[in-house]
Structure formats: structure tokens, C-alpha cells
Coordinates of C-alpha atoms in Angstrom, one line a residue:
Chain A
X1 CA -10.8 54.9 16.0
X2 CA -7.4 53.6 14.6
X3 CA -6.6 53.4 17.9
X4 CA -9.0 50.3 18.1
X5 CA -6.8 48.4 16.1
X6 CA -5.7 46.0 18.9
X7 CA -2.1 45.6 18.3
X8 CA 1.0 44.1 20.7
X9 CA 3.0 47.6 21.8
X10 CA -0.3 49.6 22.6
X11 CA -1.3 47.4 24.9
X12 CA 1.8 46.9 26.3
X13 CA 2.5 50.1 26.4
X14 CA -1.0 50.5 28.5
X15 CA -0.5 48.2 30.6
X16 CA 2.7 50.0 31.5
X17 CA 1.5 52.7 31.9
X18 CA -1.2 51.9 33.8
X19 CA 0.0 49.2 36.8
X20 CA -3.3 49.0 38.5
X21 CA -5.4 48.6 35.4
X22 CA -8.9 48.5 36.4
X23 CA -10.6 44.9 36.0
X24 CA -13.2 44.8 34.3
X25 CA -15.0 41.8 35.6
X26 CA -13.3 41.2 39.4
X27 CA -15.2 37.7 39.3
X28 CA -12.7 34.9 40.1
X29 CA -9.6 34.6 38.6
X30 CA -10.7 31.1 37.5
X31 CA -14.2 31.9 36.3
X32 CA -12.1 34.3 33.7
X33 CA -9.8 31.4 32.5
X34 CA -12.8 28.8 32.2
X35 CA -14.6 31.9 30.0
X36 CA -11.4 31.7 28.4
X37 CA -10.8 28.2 27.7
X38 CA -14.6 27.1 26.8
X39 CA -14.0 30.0 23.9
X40 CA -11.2 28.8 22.7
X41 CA -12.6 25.1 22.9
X42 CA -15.5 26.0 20.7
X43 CA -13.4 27.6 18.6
X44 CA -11.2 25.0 17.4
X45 CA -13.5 21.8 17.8
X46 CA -14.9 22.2 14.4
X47 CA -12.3 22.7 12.7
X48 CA -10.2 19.7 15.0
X49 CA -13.0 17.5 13.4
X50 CA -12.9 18.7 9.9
X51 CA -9.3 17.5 10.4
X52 CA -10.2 14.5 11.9
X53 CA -12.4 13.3 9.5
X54 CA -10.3 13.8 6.6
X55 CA -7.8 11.4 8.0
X56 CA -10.1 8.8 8.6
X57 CA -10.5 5.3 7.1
X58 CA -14.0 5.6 5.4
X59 CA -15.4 2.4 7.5
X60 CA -14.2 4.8 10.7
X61 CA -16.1 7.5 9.1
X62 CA -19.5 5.9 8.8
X63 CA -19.0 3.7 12.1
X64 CA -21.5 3.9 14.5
X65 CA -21.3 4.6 17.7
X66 CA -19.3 7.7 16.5
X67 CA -15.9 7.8 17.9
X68 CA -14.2 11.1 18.3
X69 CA -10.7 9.7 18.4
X70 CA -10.0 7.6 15.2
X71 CA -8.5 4.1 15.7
X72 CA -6.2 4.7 12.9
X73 CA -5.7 7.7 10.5
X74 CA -4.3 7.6 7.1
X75 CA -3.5 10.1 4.3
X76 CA -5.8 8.5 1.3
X77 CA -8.4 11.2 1.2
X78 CA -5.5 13.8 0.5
X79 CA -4.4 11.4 -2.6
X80 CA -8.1 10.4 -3.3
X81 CA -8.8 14.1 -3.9
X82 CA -6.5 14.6 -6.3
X83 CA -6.5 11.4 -8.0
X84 CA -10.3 10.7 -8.4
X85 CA -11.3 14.1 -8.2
X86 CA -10.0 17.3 -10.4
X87 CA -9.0 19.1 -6.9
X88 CA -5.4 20.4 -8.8
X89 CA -7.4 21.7 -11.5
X90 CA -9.8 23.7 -8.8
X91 CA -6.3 24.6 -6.6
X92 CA -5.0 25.7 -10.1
X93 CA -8.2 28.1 -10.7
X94 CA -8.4 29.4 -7.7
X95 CA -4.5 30.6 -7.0
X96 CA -5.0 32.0 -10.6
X97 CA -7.6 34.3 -10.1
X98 CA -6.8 35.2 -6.6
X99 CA -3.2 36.6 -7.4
X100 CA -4.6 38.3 -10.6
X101 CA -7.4 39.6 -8.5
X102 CA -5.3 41.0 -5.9
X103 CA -2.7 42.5 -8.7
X104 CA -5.3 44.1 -10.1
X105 CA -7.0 45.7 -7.1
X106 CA -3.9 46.7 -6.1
X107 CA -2.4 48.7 -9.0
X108 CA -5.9 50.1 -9.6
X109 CA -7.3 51.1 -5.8
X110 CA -4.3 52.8 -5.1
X111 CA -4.6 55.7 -7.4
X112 CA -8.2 55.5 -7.3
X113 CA -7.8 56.3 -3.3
X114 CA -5.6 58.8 -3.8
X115 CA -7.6 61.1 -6.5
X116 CA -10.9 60.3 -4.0
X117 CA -8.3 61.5 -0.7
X118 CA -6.9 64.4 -2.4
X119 CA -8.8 65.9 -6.0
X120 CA -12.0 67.6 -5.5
X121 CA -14.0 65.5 -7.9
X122 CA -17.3 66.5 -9.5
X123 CA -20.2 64.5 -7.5
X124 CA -17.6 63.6 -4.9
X125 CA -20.7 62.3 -2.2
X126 CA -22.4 60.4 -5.2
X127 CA -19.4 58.1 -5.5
X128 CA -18.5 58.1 -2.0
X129 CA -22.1 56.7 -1.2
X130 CA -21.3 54.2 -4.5
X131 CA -18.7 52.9 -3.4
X132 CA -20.6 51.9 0.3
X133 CA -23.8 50.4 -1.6
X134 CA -21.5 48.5 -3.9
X135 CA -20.0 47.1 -0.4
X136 CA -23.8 46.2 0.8
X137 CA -25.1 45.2 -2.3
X138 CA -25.8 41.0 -2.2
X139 CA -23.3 39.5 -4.6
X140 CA -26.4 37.7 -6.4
X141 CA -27.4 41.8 -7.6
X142 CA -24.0 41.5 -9.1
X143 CA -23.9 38.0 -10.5
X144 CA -27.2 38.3 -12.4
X145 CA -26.0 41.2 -14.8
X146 CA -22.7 40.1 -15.2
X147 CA -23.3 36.5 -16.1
X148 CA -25.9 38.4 -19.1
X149 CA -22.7 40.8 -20.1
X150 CA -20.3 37.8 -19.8
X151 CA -22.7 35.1 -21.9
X152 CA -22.8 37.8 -24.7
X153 CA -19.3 38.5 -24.5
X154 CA -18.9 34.7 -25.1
X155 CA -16.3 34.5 -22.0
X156 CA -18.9 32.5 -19.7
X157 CA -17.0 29.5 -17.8
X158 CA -13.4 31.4 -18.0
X159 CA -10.6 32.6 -15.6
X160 CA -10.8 35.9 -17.5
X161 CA -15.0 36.1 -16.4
X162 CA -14.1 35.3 -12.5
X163 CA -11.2 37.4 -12.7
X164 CA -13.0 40.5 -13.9
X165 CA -16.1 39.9 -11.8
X166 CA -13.8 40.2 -8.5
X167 CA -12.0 42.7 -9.2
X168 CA -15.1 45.0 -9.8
X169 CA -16.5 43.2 -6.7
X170 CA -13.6 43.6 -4.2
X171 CA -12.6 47.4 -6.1
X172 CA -15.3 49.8 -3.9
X173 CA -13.9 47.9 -0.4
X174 CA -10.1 48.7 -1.5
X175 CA -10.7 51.9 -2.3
X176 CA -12.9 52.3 1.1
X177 CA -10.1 51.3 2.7
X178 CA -7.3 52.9 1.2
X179 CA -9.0 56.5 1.5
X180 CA -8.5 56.8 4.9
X181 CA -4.4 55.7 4.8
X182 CA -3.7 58.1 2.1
X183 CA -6.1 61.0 4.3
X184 CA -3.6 59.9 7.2
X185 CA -0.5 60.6 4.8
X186 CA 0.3 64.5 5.9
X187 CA -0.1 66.8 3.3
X188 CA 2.9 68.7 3.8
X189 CA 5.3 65.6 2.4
X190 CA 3.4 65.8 -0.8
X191 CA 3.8 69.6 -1.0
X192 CA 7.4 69.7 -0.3
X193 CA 7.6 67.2 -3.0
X194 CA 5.7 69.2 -5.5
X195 CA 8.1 72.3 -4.5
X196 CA 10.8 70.2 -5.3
X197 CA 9.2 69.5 -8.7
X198 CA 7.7 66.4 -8.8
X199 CA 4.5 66.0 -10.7
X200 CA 0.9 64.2 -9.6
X201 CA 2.5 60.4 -10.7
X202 CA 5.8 60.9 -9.4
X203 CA 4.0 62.3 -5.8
X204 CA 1.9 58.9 -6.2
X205 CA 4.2 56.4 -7.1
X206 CA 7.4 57.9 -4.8
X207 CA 5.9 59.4 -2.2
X208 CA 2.4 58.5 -1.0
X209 CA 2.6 54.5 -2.2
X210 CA 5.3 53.8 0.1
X211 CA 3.7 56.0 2.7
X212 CA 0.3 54.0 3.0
X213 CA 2.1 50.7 2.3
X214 CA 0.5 49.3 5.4
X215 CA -3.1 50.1 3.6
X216 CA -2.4 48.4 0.7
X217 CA -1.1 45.0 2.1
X218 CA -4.0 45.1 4.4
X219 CA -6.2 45.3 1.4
X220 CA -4.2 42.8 -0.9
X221 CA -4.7 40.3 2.2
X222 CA -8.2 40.6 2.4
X223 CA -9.2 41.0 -0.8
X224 CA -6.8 37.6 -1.7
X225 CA -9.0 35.9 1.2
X226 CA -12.0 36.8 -0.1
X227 CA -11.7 36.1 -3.5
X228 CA -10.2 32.5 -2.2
X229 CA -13.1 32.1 -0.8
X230 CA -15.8 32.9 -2.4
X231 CA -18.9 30.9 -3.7
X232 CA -21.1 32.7 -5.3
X233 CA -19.5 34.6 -8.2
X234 CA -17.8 31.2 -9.4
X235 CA -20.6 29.5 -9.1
X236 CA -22.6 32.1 -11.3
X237 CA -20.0 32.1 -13.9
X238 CA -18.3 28.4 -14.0
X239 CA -20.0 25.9 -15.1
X240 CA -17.4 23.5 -16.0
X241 CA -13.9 22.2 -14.6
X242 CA -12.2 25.0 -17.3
X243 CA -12.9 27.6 -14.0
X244 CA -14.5 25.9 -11.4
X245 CA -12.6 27.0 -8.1
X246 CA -12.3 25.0 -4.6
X247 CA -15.6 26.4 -3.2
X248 CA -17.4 25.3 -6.4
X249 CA -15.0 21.7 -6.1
X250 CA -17.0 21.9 -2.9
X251 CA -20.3 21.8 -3.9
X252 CA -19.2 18.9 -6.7
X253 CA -18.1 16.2 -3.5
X254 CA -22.1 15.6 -3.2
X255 CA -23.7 13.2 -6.1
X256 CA -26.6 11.6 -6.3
X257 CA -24.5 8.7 -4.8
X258 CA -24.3 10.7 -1.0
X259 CA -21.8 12.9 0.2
X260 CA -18.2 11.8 -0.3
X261 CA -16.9 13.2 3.5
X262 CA -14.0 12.3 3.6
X263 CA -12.8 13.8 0.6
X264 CA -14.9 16.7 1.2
X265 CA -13.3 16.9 4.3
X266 CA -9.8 16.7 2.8
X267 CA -10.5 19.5 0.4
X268 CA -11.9 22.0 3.0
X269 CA -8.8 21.3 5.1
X270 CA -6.7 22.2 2.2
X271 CA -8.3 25.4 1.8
X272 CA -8.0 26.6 5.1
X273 CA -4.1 26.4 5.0
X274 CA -4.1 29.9 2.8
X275 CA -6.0 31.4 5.9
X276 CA -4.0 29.6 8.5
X277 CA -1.0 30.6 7.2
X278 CA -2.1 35.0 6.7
X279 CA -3.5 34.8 10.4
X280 CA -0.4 33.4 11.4
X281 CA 2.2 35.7 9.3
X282 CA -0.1 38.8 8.6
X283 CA -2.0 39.2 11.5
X284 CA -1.7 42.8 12.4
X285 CA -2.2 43.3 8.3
X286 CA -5.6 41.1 8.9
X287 CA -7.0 43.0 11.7
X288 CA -6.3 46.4 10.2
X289 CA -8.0 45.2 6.9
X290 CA -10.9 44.5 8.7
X291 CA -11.4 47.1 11.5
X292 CA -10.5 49.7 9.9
X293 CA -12.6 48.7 7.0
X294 CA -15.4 48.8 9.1
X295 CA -15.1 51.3 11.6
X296 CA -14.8 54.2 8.9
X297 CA -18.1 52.6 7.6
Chain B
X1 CA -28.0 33.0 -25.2
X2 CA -29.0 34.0 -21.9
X3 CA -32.5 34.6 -20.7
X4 CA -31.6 38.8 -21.1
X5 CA -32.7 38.9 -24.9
X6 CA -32.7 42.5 -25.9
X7 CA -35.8 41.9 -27.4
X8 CA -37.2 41.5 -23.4
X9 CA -39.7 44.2 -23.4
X10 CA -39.4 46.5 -20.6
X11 CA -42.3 46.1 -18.1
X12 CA -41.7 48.4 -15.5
X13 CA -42.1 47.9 -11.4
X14 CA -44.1 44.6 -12.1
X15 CA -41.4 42.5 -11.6
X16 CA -41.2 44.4 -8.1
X17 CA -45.0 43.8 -7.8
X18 CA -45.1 39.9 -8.1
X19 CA -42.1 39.7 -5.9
X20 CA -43.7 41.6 -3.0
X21 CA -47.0 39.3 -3.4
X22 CA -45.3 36.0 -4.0
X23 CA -45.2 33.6 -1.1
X24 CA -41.8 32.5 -1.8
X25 CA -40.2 35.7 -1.3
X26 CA -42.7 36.4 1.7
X27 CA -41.4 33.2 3.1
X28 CA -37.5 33.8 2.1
X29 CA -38.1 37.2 3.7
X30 CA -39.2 35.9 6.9
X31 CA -36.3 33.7 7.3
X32 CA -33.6 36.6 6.1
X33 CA -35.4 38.4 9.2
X34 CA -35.4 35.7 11.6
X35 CA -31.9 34.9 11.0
X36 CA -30.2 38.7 10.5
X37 CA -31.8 39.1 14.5
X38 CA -31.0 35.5 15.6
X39 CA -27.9 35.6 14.9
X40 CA -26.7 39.6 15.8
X41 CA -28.7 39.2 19.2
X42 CA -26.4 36.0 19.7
X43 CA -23.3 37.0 19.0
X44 CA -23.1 40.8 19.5
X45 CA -24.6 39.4 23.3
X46 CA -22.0 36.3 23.4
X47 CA -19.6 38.7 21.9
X48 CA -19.7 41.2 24.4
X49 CA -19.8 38.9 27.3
X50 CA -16.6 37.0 26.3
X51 CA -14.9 39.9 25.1
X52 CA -15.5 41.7 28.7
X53 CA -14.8 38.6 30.8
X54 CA -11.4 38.0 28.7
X55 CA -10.0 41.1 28.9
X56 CA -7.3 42.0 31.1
X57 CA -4.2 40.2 31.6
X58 CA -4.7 36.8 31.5
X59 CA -2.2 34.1 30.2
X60 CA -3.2 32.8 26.3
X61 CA -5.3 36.0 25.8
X62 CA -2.9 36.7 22.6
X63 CA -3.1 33.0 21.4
X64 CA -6.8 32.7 22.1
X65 CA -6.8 36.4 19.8
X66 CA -5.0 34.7 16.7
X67 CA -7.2 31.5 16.7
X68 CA -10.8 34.0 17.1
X69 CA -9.0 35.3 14.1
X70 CA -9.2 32.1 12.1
X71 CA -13.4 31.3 12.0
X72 CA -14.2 34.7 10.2
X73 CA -11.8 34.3 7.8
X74 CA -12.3 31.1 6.5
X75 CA -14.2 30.1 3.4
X76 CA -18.1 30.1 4.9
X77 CA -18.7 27.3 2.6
X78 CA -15.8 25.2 4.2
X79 CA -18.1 26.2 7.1
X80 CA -20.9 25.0 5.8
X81 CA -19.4 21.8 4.9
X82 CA -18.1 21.5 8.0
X83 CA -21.6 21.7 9.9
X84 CA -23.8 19.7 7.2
X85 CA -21.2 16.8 8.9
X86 CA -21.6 17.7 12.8
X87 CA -25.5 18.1 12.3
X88 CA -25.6 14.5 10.2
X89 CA -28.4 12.6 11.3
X90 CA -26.7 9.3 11.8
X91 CA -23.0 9.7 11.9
X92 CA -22.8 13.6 12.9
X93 CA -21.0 14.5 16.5
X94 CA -23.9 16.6 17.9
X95 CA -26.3 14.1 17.8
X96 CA -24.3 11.4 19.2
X97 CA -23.1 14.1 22.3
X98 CA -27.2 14.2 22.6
X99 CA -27.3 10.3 22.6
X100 CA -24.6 9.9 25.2
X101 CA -26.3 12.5 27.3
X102 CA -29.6 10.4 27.1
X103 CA -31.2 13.5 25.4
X104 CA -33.7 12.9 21.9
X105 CA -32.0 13.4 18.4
X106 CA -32.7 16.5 17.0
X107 CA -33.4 16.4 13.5
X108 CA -31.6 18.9 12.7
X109 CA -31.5 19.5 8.5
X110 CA -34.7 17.6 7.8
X111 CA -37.1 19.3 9.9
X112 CA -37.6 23.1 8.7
X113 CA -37.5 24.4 12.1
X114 CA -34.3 23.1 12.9
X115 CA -32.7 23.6 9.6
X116 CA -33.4 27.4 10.6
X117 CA -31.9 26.7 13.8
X118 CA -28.7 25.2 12.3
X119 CA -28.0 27.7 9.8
X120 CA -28.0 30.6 12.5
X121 CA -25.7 28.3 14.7
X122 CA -23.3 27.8 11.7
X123 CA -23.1 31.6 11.2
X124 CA -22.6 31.9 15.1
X125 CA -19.9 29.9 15.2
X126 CA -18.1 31.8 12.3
X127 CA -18.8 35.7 13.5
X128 CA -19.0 35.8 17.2
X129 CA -15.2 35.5 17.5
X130 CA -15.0 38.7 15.0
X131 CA -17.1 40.4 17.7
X132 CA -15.3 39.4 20.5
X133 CA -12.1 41.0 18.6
X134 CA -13.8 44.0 17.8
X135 CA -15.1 44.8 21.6
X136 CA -11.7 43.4 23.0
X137 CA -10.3 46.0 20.8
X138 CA -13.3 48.9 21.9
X139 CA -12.3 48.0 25.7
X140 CA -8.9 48.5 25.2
X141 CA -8.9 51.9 24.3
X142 CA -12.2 52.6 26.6
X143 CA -10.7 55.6 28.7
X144 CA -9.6 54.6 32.6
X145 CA -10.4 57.6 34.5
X146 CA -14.1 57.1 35.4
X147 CA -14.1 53.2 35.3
X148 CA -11.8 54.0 38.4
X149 CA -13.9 57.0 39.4
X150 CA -16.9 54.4 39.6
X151 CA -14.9 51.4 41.2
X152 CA -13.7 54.1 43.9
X153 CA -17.1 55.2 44.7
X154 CA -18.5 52.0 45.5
X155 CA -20.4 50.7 41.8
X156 CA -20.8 47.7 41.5
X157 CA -19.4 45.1 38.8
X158 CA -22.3 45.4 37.1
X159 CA -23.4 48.6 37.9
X160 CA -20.3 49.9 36.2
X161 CA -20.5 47.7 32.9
X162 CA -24.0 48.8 32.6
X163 CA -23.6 52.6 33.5
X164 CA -20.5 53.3 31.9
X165 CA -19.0 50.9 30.4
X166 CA -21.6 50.2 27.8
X167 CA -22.1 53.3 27.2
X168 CA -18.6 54.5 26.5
X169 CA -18.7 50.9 23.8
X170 CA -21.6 52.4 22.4
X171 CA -19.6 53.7 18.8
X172 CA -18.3 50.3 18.7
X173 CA -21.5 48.5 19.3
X174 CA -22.8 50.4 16.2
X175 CA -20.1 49.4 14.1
X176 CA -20.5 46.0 14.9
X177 CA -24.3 46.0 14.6
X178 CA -24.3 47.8 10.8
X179 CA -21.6 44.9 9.9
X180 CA -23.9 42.4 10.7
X181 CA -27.0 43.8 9.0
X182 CA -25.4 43.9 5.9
X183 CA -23.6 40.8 6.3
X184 CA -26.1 38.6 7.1
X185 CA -28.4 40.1 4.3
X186 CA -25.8 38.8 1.7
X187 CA -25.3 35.2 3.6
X188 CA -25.3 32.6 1.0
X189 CA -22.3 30.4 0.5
X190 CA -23.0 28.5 4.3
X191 CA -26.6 27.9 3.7
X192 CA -25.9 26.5 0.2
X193 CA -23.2 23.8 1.4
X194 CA -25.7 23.2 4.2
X195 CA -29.1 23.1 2.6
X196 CA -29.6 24.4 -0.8
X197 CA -32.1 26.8 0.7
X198 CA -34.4 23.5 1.8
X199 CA -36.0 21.7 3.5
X200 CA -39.3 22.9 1.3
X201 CA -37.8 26.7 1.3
X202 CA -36.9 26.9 5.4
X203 CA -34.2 28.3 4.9
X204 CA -33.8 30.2 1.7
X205 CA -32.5 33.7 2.7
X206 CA -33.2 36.4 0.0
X207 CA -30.3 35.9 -1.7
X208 CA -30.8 31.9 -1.6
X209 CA -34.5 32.3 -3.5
X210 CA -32.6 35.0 -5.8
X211 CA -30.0 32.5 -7.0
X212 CA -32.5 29.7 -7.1
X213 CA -34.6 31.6 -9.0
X214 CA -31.9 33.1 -11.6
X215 CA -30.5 30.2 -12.2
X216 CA -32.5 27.4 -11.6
X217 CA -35.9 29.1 -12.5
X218 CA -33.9 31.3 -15.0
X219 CA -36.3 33.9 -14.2
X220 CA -33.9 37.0 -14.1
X221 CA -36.5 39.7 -13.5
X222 CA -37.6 38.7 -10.7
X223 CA -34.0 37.2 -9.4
X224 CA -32.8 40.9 -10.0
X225 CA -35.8 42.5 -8.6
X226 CA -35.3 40.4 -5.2
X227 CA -31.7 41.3 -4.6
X228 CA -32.6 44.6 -4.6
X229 CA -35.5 44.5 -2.3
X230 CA -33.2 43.1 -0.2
X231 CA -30.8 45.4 -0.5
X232 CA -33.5 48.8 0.6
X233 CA -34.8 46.4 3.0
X234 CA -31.1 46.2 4.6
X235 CA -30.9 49.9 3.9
X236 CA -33.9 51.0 6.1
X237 CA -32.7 48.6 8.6
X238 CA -29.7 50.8 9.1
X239 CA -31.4 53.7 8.6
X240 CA -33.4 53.1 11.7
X241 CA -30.7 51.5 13.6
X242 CA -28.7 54.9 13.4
X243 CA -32.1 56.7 13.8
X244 CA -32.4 55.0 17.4
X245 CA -31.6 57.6 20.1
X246 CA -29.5 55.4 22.0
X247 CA -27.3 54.4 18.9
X248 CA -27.4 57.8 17.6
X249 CA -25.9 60.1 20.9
X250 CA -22.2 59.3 20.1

């Protein structure tokens, strides 16, 4: 099923290959594009409107009729946020315990992979099926416990809390993942290598990382999304601006006053720019995060 | 502090027994199962159809790819945000497309119905696109020979796409469909920017009434006891799922 993984040069290659491709769907030519176009237009529309009404004048915002084209844009809801609300403080949080979320899924999936790939472990199956239940579980099953461990462990409300609560959350899909690149790795190059002398760490660390390289940006990528964008676990755990994140800033635009849209808006804008910029740069990485992911599931 | 006092004394499945009889859950399980086969009937059928009308060589396929990419992966509460705004009552886009088409207002969050209604489209609009990528990919490396066997022998269009190519999807349809169970049964973040679980519980999915009632009820027993129903229930889902003959002949 890797071969699922759409990416440029198979289907180029296919369609080589193969100049008289069967069509799928030989309805007209047109009908296709409009299919086409109507997806993409649904698409984008919400988010061209997110966009729009962060860079709207508030009387624009609230005017009724509603226009869809503002009559004039301006930039104060990108200033507003960060001068009447804390969103630097909520950026802050939530590039720190990203990165150190993705380090340390990293450094720690990677050998955990390769032991599950390669070491016949006692109760193997048990902690196969784990690590699948621990991908299905709802986070909430998580939260509950660890905000009780992390209240009597007095580190409620801090970086260190969110930072350990992802990386146990995000751990079981990494090493999901990465079990399948490190299967894919041919056994032979490891052999040769232990012939040659090298021991278990050396085999890891000069051998088999750079060999399933792919796997592990794949799973840095997605498990830096995810942790960017999650809710739930920061919401459990933060209670104040010490670690509130940008999902949890979110939730803080809405006082008993209304709903402040625009600078709502402006803050969801901003953190969609992370995910603009991987689907635009880290595509292929993206797609063989989440296929791949799934389709060994 | 915390409600989990050591001193709690250990009380068995009863926890498990007034969550099965209490109509909140009853009534947060209902909506979990009305919107986990809302929303997969939607967009694994919207998903498919795109995904076989698109593919093929058409001009802005690999654009259109990269931008289906961006709704999954955004923040679902950015999402959420993002939809509590179109579906406004008196300044939000959807109702005031309905006005300039002469059709009623729909009151979309306010009435429990609809609130329903406007979570599933929110979650639509976000997954569907990651369906369409996933069977774009399936098609592409569907085998040729007896799509052209079929075309050569007369089949129709649709005979073919039901007879064959279906069929040959069929792993891939699988995939999609246990991603979606046990996605949908962990759905919080677009329902809470959207609703809080409201109006008057309409659209509290398990894990909604869970959080709500860890920590706003700060009754963690029966939070705890929830997720996990929740979690067997979306186990036995699958279990059946891969249980169906038709899923299961791959």
C-alpha cells in the first residue's frame, strides 16, 4: 500500500507508461472541471472569509446587509491582538512545547521503532495492540488521569505538564509509524554492519536512522501539527496565561461582553500559517505521515 | 488538591452503572452516533465521487491536491471558530446567501436540531478533502487491465465503477472508514469553539459530556468511566465493520 502514497514521479511515470489511460468517468470534459472547480471553491471560501474578516474595520464587520467584499481593509486586528490581548504570550507557549514535543518524539520513537521492528520482545502483540488503543483512545481518557498525576506533582498550568502530556500522547502514533520504515530498511545492511563490527547503537544511530530518515520527518511533521493544534490537552492542564497555547487564546476571544471576531479572526489566521507553510514545503512528508499512518492501521 | 483523593474509596463498576442509566450520556451517546454516521456517509460518499470525477489528467489537479491538503490539517478549533462566524445569526455569510436567495433563516446554533446539523457540516468541510486524497491515491494505483477489459466489452460508466472499480477500492474504503470511526469518536475541539456542547446538551459528543463533566462537574468517576465506554463502543464499531462480509473479502 505504499504505493498509495500519491506522489509526482509515480504518476508521471503512469501516465507514461500508459498513453491511453482509461477514464474513469468519460462524462464531459467540462462536467469534470466544474466537479473540479466547485471543490476547490468550497475549499478555500472559509478560509478566504476567515481572512476577510480579520482585515475588516469592526463597523464593516457587524454591518448589515453583510458584504462579502470589504469596503476598506486594515491591519488593526493583527496589532489589536497583540496589544490588547496576550497573543505573543500564547505564540510563545505554543512554539515552545511544539518543538520540545517533536524533539522529544523524535529522539525517543526512533529507537523505540527499531527494538519493536527488529528484537523479539516478550508480549510483543500486547504492546503492538497498546500502542493502536492508545491511538483510538479520546484524549479526555488521557486528560483526566494526567491532570490528577500533574496537580499532585504540583506542575499543573506549566510548559513542562503540556510538554509531557504530548509527548506520551503523540509517542504510540510515532512509533506506529516508524515500525513500518525501519521493517522496509533490508536486513542485510544491518548485518553487514554487524560483520563489520558495529554494535546495536552504532547499527541504530549510523545505519538505520539515516535509512528511515523519510519516516522520521514524516512523523516530526505531524506530530509538530498536532501538537500546534491541539485543544484539549492544554485546555485540561492550563489554566492561566503561564501555558495557555493559541487554541486555548482561542477559546479566551469570547467574554461575557460577545465574541471579539475580528481579533478572533486575526488569531486563527495566524495559526494557520505553520500549516500553510508544511503543506507548501513538506507536502510529500505530510501525505506519507498520514497515509501511511493509516493504511498500516 | 484534585477531586482524586487517595482516600476515594474504590466502588467498583458503579461508576459504569450510572453512566449507562443517565440520560445525559444516553443523550451525548445518541448525538456521538448520529454524527460518527452523518458525517462518514457524507464524506466517504462526497469523497468518493469527487475523487473519481477528478481523477485523470486534468489541468489544476496537483494545485487543487495541495489546497485539499490544507482543511485536515488545520487546527479544528480554528475550524470551529471559523463556522460559529458563517452560521452567525445576524451577521454570518450563510444566512445572508439564504436571505438573498429569498429562502427562511435557519437558526442554525440556537435551535438543537440545527446545532447538530452544523457541527456535522463543520466536520465535513474539514475531512472530506482527506478522503478525496486518500481514494485519488487508491485509484491511482487501481490496476488497468480489466477497467480496459470492461470498457472493451461494452460496460458502462457506471457499470464499471460499480462492478469493478468499487470493488478493487474496497481495502482503501476500509481504511478510510476505521479512520473515521475513531476520529469522529474523539471530536472535541470543533464542537467546543462552536457550541460548548449546547444548546441544552444537542450536541455534546461523548467526549464533550466527559470534559464537561470532569471539569466543570468535577465528577472524575464518571468523566473517566464515559471516555471509556466510548472508547469499547468505537471498538465494537470496528469490530463489526471488519466483521461485514463485504469489508472483510480483501
Amino acid at each position: 500500500m505504499m504505493a498509495a502514497v500519491s506522489d509526482e514521479t509515480a504518476d508521471a511515470a503512469s501516465v507514461a507508461v500508459l498513453p491511453t489511460r482509461w477514464r474513469p468517468f468519460p462524462i464531459g470534459l467540462a462536467a469534470r472541471y466544474a466537479v473540479l472547480l466547485g471543490t476547490i471553491l468550497l475549499t478555500i471560501f472559509p478560509l478566504v472569509r476567515l481572512v476577510i474578516t480579520s482585515l475588516r474595520i469592526p463597523a464593516d464587520i457587524f454591518a448589515v446587509p453583510v458584504h462579502v467584499i470589504p469596503a476598506s481593509i486594515t491591519w488593526r486586528q493583527y496589532v489589536n491582538v497583540f496589544t490588547q490581548y496576550n497573543l505573543a504570550g500564547y505564540l510563545w507557549n505554543t512554539i515552545v512545547v511544539s518543538l520540545v514535543t517533536v524533539v522529544l518524539v523524535t529522539v525517543l520513537a526512533g529507537p523505540c521503532a527499531y527494538a519493536m521492528a527488529r528484537f523479539r520482545l516478550p508480549f510483543h502483540r500486547v504492546i503492538v495492540s497498546l500502542l493502536l488503543i492508545m491511538r483510538m483512545i479520546p484524549v479526555v481518557a488521557l486528560a483526566i488521569p494526567l491532570f490528577a498525576v500533574f496537580a499532585n506533582l504540583g506542575l499543573l498550568d506549566t510548559l513542562t505538564s503540556l510538554v509531557l502530556a504530548h509527548t506520551a500522547a503523540k509517542l504510540p502514533v510515532a512509533i506506529w509509524l516508524l515500525i513500518g520504515f525501519v521493517q522496509d530498511v533490508p536486513k542485510e545492511i544491518e548485518e553487514s554492519a554487524a560483520m563489520d563490527g558495529a554494535g546495536t547503537l552504532r547499527t541504530l544511530v549510523q545505519i538505520v536512522t539515516p535509512l528511515i530518515a523519510p519516516g522520521l520527518g514524516a512523523s516530526a511533521v505531524i506530530t509538530f501539527l498536532f501538537t500546534w493544534n491541539d485543544l484539549l490537552i492544554a485546555l485540561t492542564l492550563a489554566s492561566s496565561e503561564n501555558a495557555q497555547t493559541l487554541p486555548v487564546g482561542l477559546t479566551n476571544f469570547v467574554s461575557q461582553y460577545g465574541v471579539d471576531w475580528g481579533a478572533m479572526s486575526a488569531a486563527g489566521v495566524l495559526m494557520v500559517i505553520p500549516t500553510l507553510i508544511f503543506v507548501w514545503f513538506a507536502q510529500g512528508l505530510l501525505v506519507k505521515g498520514l497515509v501511511t499512518g493509516a493504511v498500516r492501521g | 488538591m484534585g477531586p482524586e483523593r487517595p482516600s476515594a474509596p474504590f466502588i467498583g463498576l458503579n461508576n459504569y452503572k450510572e453512566t449507562l442509566t443517565s440520560p445525559r450520556f444516553q443523550q451525548s451517546l445518541r448525538n456521538q452516533l448520529v454524527f460518527t454516521a452523518a458525517t462518514i456517509a457524507v464524506e466517504i460518499a462526497a469523497g468518493m465521487g469527487v475523487a473519481v470525477l477528478i481523477n485523470g489528467k486534468l489541468r489544476g489537479l496537483r494545485a487543487a491536491r495541495t489546497l485539499l491538503l490544507i482543511p485536515p490539517m488545520i487546527a479544528p478549533a480554528v475550524v470551529g471558530l471559523n463556522f460559529r462566524w458563517l452560521f452567525n445569526s445576524q451577521y454570518g455569510f450563510i444566512d445572508a446567501l439564504l436571505a438573498d436567495l429569498h429562502l427562511p433563516a435557519i437558526p442554525w446554533l440556537s435551535d438543537p436540531n440545527w446545532a447538530l446539523v452544523s457541527i456535522i457540516i463543520a466536520d465535513v468541510w474539514q475531512n472530506t478533502p482527506l478522503m478525496v486524497l486518500l481514494f485519488l491515491a487508491g485509484l491511482q494505483s487501481l490496476p488497468q487491465e480489466p477497467l480496459e477489459a470492461a470498457a472493451v466489452d461494452g460496460a458502462s460508466t457506471w457499470q464499471i465503477f460499480w462492478n469493478i472499480t468499487l470493488p478493487l477500492m474496497r481495502p482503501v474504503i476500509v481504511v478510510a472508514l476505521m479512520l473515521r470511526v475513531i476520529d469522529t469518536f474523539r471530536t472535541f475541539d470543533v464542537v467546543w469553539l462552536m457550541t460548548q456542547g449546547g444548546p441544552g446538551g444537542a450536541t455534546s459528543l461523548v467526549t464533550v459530556h466527559a470534559y464537561l463533566l470532569a471539569f466543570q462537574g468535577v465528577d472524575f468517576g464518571h468523566a473517566a468511566a464515559v471516555s471509556y465506554i466510548a472508547l469499547v463502543i468505537s471498538l465494537v464499531l470496528l469490530g463489526v465493520l471488519y466483521g461485514l462480509p463485504w469489508l472483510r473479502e480483501t
